[in-house]
Amino acid sequence: MRKPRDFDAELKALEDKARELKTRKVQQLGDLVIATGADQLSTDELAGALVAIAETKDISKREAWAKRGVMFFESRSRRAASASQRNPRSASAQPGGTQSPASGTGSQ
């Protein structure tokens, strides 16, 4: 005979997973702000820029921003790869061998 499902336990597990995902997303957003150098902006400036970006409907602007973002991440990947070739121990010390967000200042 089948064991009845514990809906309360399943719901709690889903809530815990959702909380973990949100926490990770917030952490990654903070890491991105630091990595791009945007942590030098005031909270008001950063919020205003994000609101303007979120409200922008101009596809060409959004595509240009996306390309710039790709270039930013690609340049970080190249820097991280060359750093790991110079010092293999530092790459293994960080999860996934990625570069610390504070070490990159973004692209101009």
mmCIF file with all atom_site columns, C-alpha atoms in Angstrom:
data_model
loop_
_atom_site.group_PDB
_atom_site.id
_atom_site.type_symbol
_atom_site.label_atom_id
_atom_site.label_alt_id
_atom_site.label_comp_id
_atom_site.label_asym_id
_atom_site.label_entity_id
_atom_site.label_seq_id
_atom_site.pdbx_PDB_ins_code
_atom_site.Cartn_x
_atom_site.Cartn_y
_atom_site.Cartn_z
_atom_site.occupancy
_atom_site.B_iso_or_equiv
_atom_site.pdbx_formal_charge
_atom_site.auth_seq_id
_atom_site.auth_comp_id
_atom_site.auth_asym_id
_atom_site.auth_atom_id
_atom_site.pdbx_PDB_model_num
ATOM 1   C CA . MET A 1 1   ? 0.000  0.000  0.000   1.00 0.00 ? 1   MET A CA 1
ATOM 2   C CA . ARG A 1 2   ? 1.159  3.481  -0.806  1.00 0.00 ? 2   ARG A CA 1
ATOM 3   C CA . LYS A 1 3   ? 2.371  5.804  1.915   1.00 0.00 ? 3   LYS A CA 1
ATOM 4   C CA . PRO A 1 4   ? 0.298  9.019  2.042   1.00 0.00 ? 4   PRO A CA 1
ATOM 5   C CA . ARG A 1 5   ? 2.068  12.175 0.877   1.00 0.00 ? 5   ARG A CA 1
ATOM 6   C CA . ASP A 1 6   ? 3.116  14.666 3.485   1.00 0.00 ? 6   ASP A CA 1
ATOM 7   C CA . PHE A 1 7   ? 1.999  17.867 1.788   1.00 0.00 ? 7   PHE A CA 1
ATOM 8   C CA . ASP A 1 8   ? 3.184  20.046 4.682   1.00 0.00 ? 8   ASP A CA 1
ATOM 9   C CA . ALA A 1 9   ? 6.709  18.637 4.443   1.00 0.00 ? 9   ALA A CA 1
ATOM 10  C CA . GLU A 1 10  ? 6.720  19.018 0.656   1.00 0.00 ? 10  GLU A CA 1
ATOM 11  C CA . LEU A 1 11  ? 5.504  22.605 0.942   1.00 0.00 ? 11  LEU A CA 1
ATOM 12  C CA . LYS A 1 12  ? 8.150  23.415 3.543   1.00 0.00 ? 12  LYS A CA 1
ATOM 13  C CA . ALA A 1 13  ? 10.849 21.872 1.317   1.00 0.00 ? 13  ALA A CA 1
ATOM 14  C CA . LEU A 1 14  ? 9.669  23.990 -1.629  1.00 0.00 ? 14  LEU A CA 1
ATOM 15  C CA . GLU A 1 15  ? 9.607  27.137 0.511   1.00 0.00 ? 15  GLU A CA 1
ATOM 16  C CA . ASP A 1 16  ? 13.126 26.386 1.743   1.00 0.00 ? 16  ASP A CA 1
ATOM 17  C CA . LYS A 1 17  ? 14.330 25.871 -1.833  1.00 0.00 ? 17  LYS A CA 1
ATOM 18  C CA . ALA A 1 18  ? 12.678 29.130 -2.952  1.00 0.00 ? 18  ALA A CA 1
ATOM 19  C CA . ARG A 1 19  ? 14.335 30.963 -0.046  1.00 0.00 ? 19  ARG A CA 1
ATOM 20  C CA . GLU A 1 20  ? 17.738 29.502 -0.995  1.00 0.00 ? 20  GLU A CA 1
ATOM 21  C CA . LEU A 1 21  ? 17.286 30.530 -4.635  1.00 0.00 ? 21  LEU A CA 1
ATOM 22  C CA . LYS A 1 22  ? 16.295 34.064 -3.644  1.00 0.00 ? 22  LYS A CA 1
ATOM 23  C CA . THR A 1 23  ? 19.264 34.338 -1.294  1.00 0.00 ? 23  THR A CA 1
ATOM 24  C CA . ARG A 1 24  ? 21.607 33.131 -4.053  1.00 0.00 ? 24  ARG A CA 1
ATOM 25  C CA . LYS A 1 25  ? 20.095 35.616 -6.519  1.00 0.00 ? 25  LYS A CA 1
ATOM 26  C CA . VAL A 1 26  ? 20.548 38.505 -4.077  1.00 0.00 ? 26  VAL A CA 1
ATOM 27  C CA . GLN A 1 27  ? 24.159 37.432 -3.435  1.00 0.00 ? 27  GLN A CA 1
ATOM 28  C CA . GLN A 1 28  ? 24.883 37.199 -7.157  1.00 0.00 ? 28  GLN A CA 1
ATOM 29  C CA . LEU A 1 29  ? 23.352 40.626 -7.765  1.00 0.00 ? 29  LEU A CA 1
ATOM 30  C CA . GLY A 1 30  ? 25.539 42.101 -5.037  1.00 0.00 ? 30  GLY A CA 1
ATOM 31  C CA . ASP A 1 31  ? 28.584 40.364 -6.510  1.00 0.00 ? 31  ASP A CA 1
ATOM 32  C CA . LEU A 1 32  ? 27.716 41.794 -9.935  1.00 0.00 ? 32  LEU A CA 1
ATOM 33  C CA . VAL A 1 33  ? 27.349 45.317 -8.550  1.00 0.00 ? 33  VAL A CA 1
ATOM 34  C CA . ILE A 1 34  ? 30.786 45.026 -6.940  1.00 0.00 ? 34  ILE A CA 1
ATOM 35  C CA . ALA A 1 35  ? 32.432 43.363 -9.961  1.00 0.00 ? 35  ALA A CA 1
ATOM 36  C CA . THR A 1 36  ? 31.243 46.104 -12.324 1.00 0.00 ? 36  THR A CA 1
ATOM 37  C CA . GLY A 1 37  ? 32.386 48.867 -9.997  1.00 0.00 ? 37  GLY A CA 1
ATOM 38  C CA . ALA A 1 38  ? 28.800 50.054 -9.565  1.00 0.00 ? 38  ALA A CA 1
ATOM 39  C CA . ASP A 1 39  ? 29.245 49.834 -5.795  1.00 0.00 ? 39  ASP A CA 1
ATOM 40  C CA . GLN A 1 40  ? 30.943 53.231 -6.129  1.00 0.00 ? 40  GLN A CA 1
ATOM 41  C CA . LEU A 1 41  ? 27.563 54.737 -7.020  1.00 0.00 ? 41  LEU A CA 1
ATOM 42  C CA . SER A 1 42  ? 25.152 55.968 -4.389  1.00 0.00 ? 42  SER A CA 1
ATOM 43  C CA . THR A 1 43  ? 22.135 53.791 -3.710  1.00 0.00 ? 43  THR A CA 1
ATOM 44  C CA . ASP A 1 44  ? 19.916 56.425 -5.331  1.00 0.00 ? 44  ASP A CA 1
ATOM 45  C CA . GLU A 1 45  ? 22.075 56.546 -8.476  1.00 0.00 ? 45  GLU A CA 1
ATOM 46  C CA . LEU A 1 46  ? 22.162 52.779 -8.779  1.00 0.00 ? 46  LEU A CA 1
ATOM 47  C CA . ALA A 1 47  ? 18.420 52.446 -8.207  1.00 0.00 ? 47  ALA A CA 1
ATOM 48  C CA . GLY A 1 48  ? 17.702 55.201 -10.729 1.00 0.00 ? 48  GLY A CA 1
ATOM 49  C CA . ALA A 1 49  ? 19.902 53.555 -13.351 1.00 0.00 ? 49  ALA A CA 1
ATOM 50  C CA . LEU A 1 50  ? 18.253 50.175 -12.783 1.00 0.00 ? 50  LEU A CA 1
ATOM 51  C CA . VAL A 1 51  ? 14.771 51.690 -13.010 1.00 0.00 ? 51  VAL A CA 1
ATOM 52  C CA . ALA A 1 52  ? 15.712 53.457 -16.258 1.00 0.00 ? 52  ALA A CA 1
ATOM 53  C CA . ILE A 1 53  ? 17.099 50.225 -17.706 1.00 0.00 ? 53  ILE A CA 1
ATOM 54  C CA . ALA A 1 54  ? 14.041 48.241 -16.642 1.00 0.00 ? 54  ALA A CA 1
ATOM 55  C CA . GLU A 1 55  ? 11.728 50.832 -18.224 1.00 0.00 ? 55  GLU A CA 1
ATOM 56  C CA . THR A 1 56  ? 13.667 51.033 -21.502 1.00 0.00 ? 56  THR A CA 1
ATOM 57  C CA . LYS A 1 57  ? 11.737 49.590 -24.421 1.00 0.00 ? 57  LYS A CA 1
ATOM 58  C CA . ASP A 1 58  ? 14.325 50.566 -27.069 1.00 0.00 ? 58  ASP A CA 1
ATOM 59  C CA . ILE A 1 59  ? 15.447 47.192 -28.406 1.00 0.00 ? 59  ILE A CA 1
ATOM 60  C CA . SER A 1 60  ? 18.683 48.543 -29.885 1.00 0.00 ? 60  SER A CA 1
ATOM 61  C CA . LYS A 1 61  ? 19.745 49.965 -26.509 1.00 0.00 ? 61  LYS A CA 1
ATOM 62  C CA . ARG A 1 62  ? 18.933 46.700 -24.763 1.00 0.00 ? 62  ARG A CA 1
ATOM 63  C CA . GLU A 1 63  ? 20.879 44.729 -27.383 1.00 0.00 ? 63  GLU A CA 1
ATOM 64  C CA . ALA A 1 64  ? 23.871 47.066 -27.004 1.00 0.00 ? 64  ALA A CA 1
ATOM 65  C CA . TRP A 1 65  ? 23.765 46.621 -23.216 1.00 0.00 ? 65  TRP A CA 1
ATOM 66  C CA . ALA A 1 66  ? 23.528 42.852 -23.638 1.00 0.00 ? 66  ALA A CA 1
ATOM 67  C CA . LYS A 1 67  ? 26.576 42.822 -25.958 1.00 0.00 ? 67  LYS A CA 1
ATOM 68  C CA . ARG A 1 68  ? 28.511 44.915 -23.480 1.00 0.00 ? 68  ARG A CA 1
ATOM 69  C CA . GLY A 1 69  ? 27.531 42.503 -20.711 1.00 0.00 ? 69  GLY A CA 1
ATOM 70  C CA . VAL A 1 70  ? 28.730 39.543 -22.770 1.00 0.00 ? 70  VAL A CA 1
ATOM 71  C CA . MET A 1 71  ? 32.047 41.311 -23.383 1.00 0.00 ? 71  MET A CA 1
ATOM 72  C CA . PHE A 1 72  ? 32.353 42.043 -19.658 1.00 0.00 ? 72  PHE A CA 1
ATOM 73  C CA . PHE A 1 73  ? 31.843 38.406 -18.693 1.00 0.00 ? 73  PHE A CA 1
ATOM 74  C CA . GLU A 1 74  ? 34.103 37.133 -21.483 1.00 0.00 ? 74  GLU A CA 1
ATOM 75  C CA . SER A 1 75  ? 36.919 39.449 -20.399 1.00 0.00 ? 75  SER A CA 1
ATOM 76  C CA . ARG A 1 76  ? 36.493 38.260 -16.801 1.00 0.00 ? 76  ARG A CA 1
ATOM 77  C CA . SER A 1 77  ? 36.640 34.646 -17.996 1.00 0.00 ? 77  SER A CA 1
ATOM 78  C CA . ARG A 1 78  ? 39.858 35.303 -19.896 1.00 0.00 ? 78  ARG A CA 1
ATOM 79  C CA . ARG A 1 79  ? 41.402 37.071 -16.883 1.00 0.00 ? 79  ARG A CA 1
ATOM 80  C CA . ALA A 1 80  ? 40.346 34.233 -14.586 1.00 0.00 ? 80  ALA A CA 1
ATOM 81  C CA . ALA A 1 81  ? 41.734 31.618 -16.998 1.00 0.00 ? 81  ALA A CA 1
ATOM 82  C CA . SER A 1 82  ? 45.060 33.385 -17.364 1.00 0.00 ? 82  SER A CA 1
ATOM 83  C CA . ALA A 1 83  ? 45.294 33.867 -13.592 1.00 0.00 ? 83  ALA A CA 1
ATOM 84  C CA . SER A 1 84  ? 44.649 30.159 -13.016 1.00 0.00 ? 84  SER A CA 1
ATOM 85  C CA . GLN A 1 85  ? 47.383 29.279 -15.503 1.00 0.00 ? 85  GLN A CA 1
ATOM 86  C CA . ARG A 1 86  ? 49.820 31.483 -13.584 1.00 0.00 ? 86  ARG A CA 1
ATOM 87  C CA . ASN A 1 87  ? 48.717 30.188 -10.176 1.00 0.00 ? 87  ASN A CA 1
ATOM 88  C CA . PRO A 1 88  ? 46.760 26.905 -10.308 1.00 0.00 ? 88  PRO A CA 1
ATOM 89  C CA . ARG A 1 89  ? 46.288 26.837 -6.512  1.00 0.00 ? 89  ARG A CA 1
ATOM 90  C CA . SER A 1 90  ? 44.278 30.086 -6.478  1.00 0.00 ? 90  SER A CA 1
ATOM 91  C CA . ALA A 1 91  ? 41.819 28.761 -9.053  1.00 0.00 ? 91  ALA A CA 1
ATOM 92  C CA . SER A 1 92  ? 41.107 25.647 -7.040  1.00 0.00 ? 92  SER A CA 1
ATOM 93  C CA . ALA A 1 93  ? 40.677 27.650 -3.844  1.00 0.00 ? 93  ALA A CA 1
ATOM 94  C CA . GLN A 1 94  ? 37.619 29.434 -5.256  1.00 0.00 ? 94  GLN A CA 1
ATOM 95  C CA . PRO A 1 95  ? 34.388 27.635 -6.187  1.00 0.00 ? 95  PRO A CA 1
ATOM 96  C CA . GLY A 1 96  ? 34.411 26.864 -9.878  1.00 0.00 ? 96  GLY A CA 1
ATOM 97  C CA . GLY A 1 97  ? 37.796 28.521 -10.246 1.00 0.00 ? 97  GLY A CA 1
ATOM 98  C CA . THR A 1 98  ? 36.147 31.911 -10.747 1.00 0.00 ? 98  THR A CA 1
ATOM 99  C CA . GLN A 1 99  ? 37.681 35.248 -10.036 1.00 0.00 ? 99  GLN A CA 1
ATOM 100 C CA . SER A 1 100 ? 36.745 37.191 -6.935  1.00 0.00 ? 100 SER A CA 1
ATOM 101 C CA . PRO A 1 101 ? 34.132 39.866 -7.761  1.00 0.00 ? 101 PRO A CA 1
ATOM 102 C CA . ALA A 1 102 ? 36.169 42.556 -6.029  1.00 0.00 ? 102 ALA A CA 1
ATOM 103 C CA . SER A 1 103 ? 39.172 41.991 -8.314  1.00 0.00 ? 103 SER A CA 1
ATOM 104 C CA . GLY A 1 104 ? 37.386 43.042 -11.510 1.00 0.00 ? 104 GLY A CA 1
ATOM 105 C CA . THR A 1 105 ? 36.358 46.637 -12.082 1.00 0.00 ? 105 THR A CA 1
ATOM 106 C CA . GLY A 1 106 ? 34.266 46.205 -15.198 1.00 0.00 ? 106 GLY A CA 1
ATOM 107 C CA . SER A 1 107 ? 34.772 47.360 -18.770 1.00 0.00 ? 107 SER A CA 1
ATOM 108 C CA . GLN A 1 108 ? 34.396 50.828 -20.191 1.00 0.00 ? 108 GLN A CA 1
#
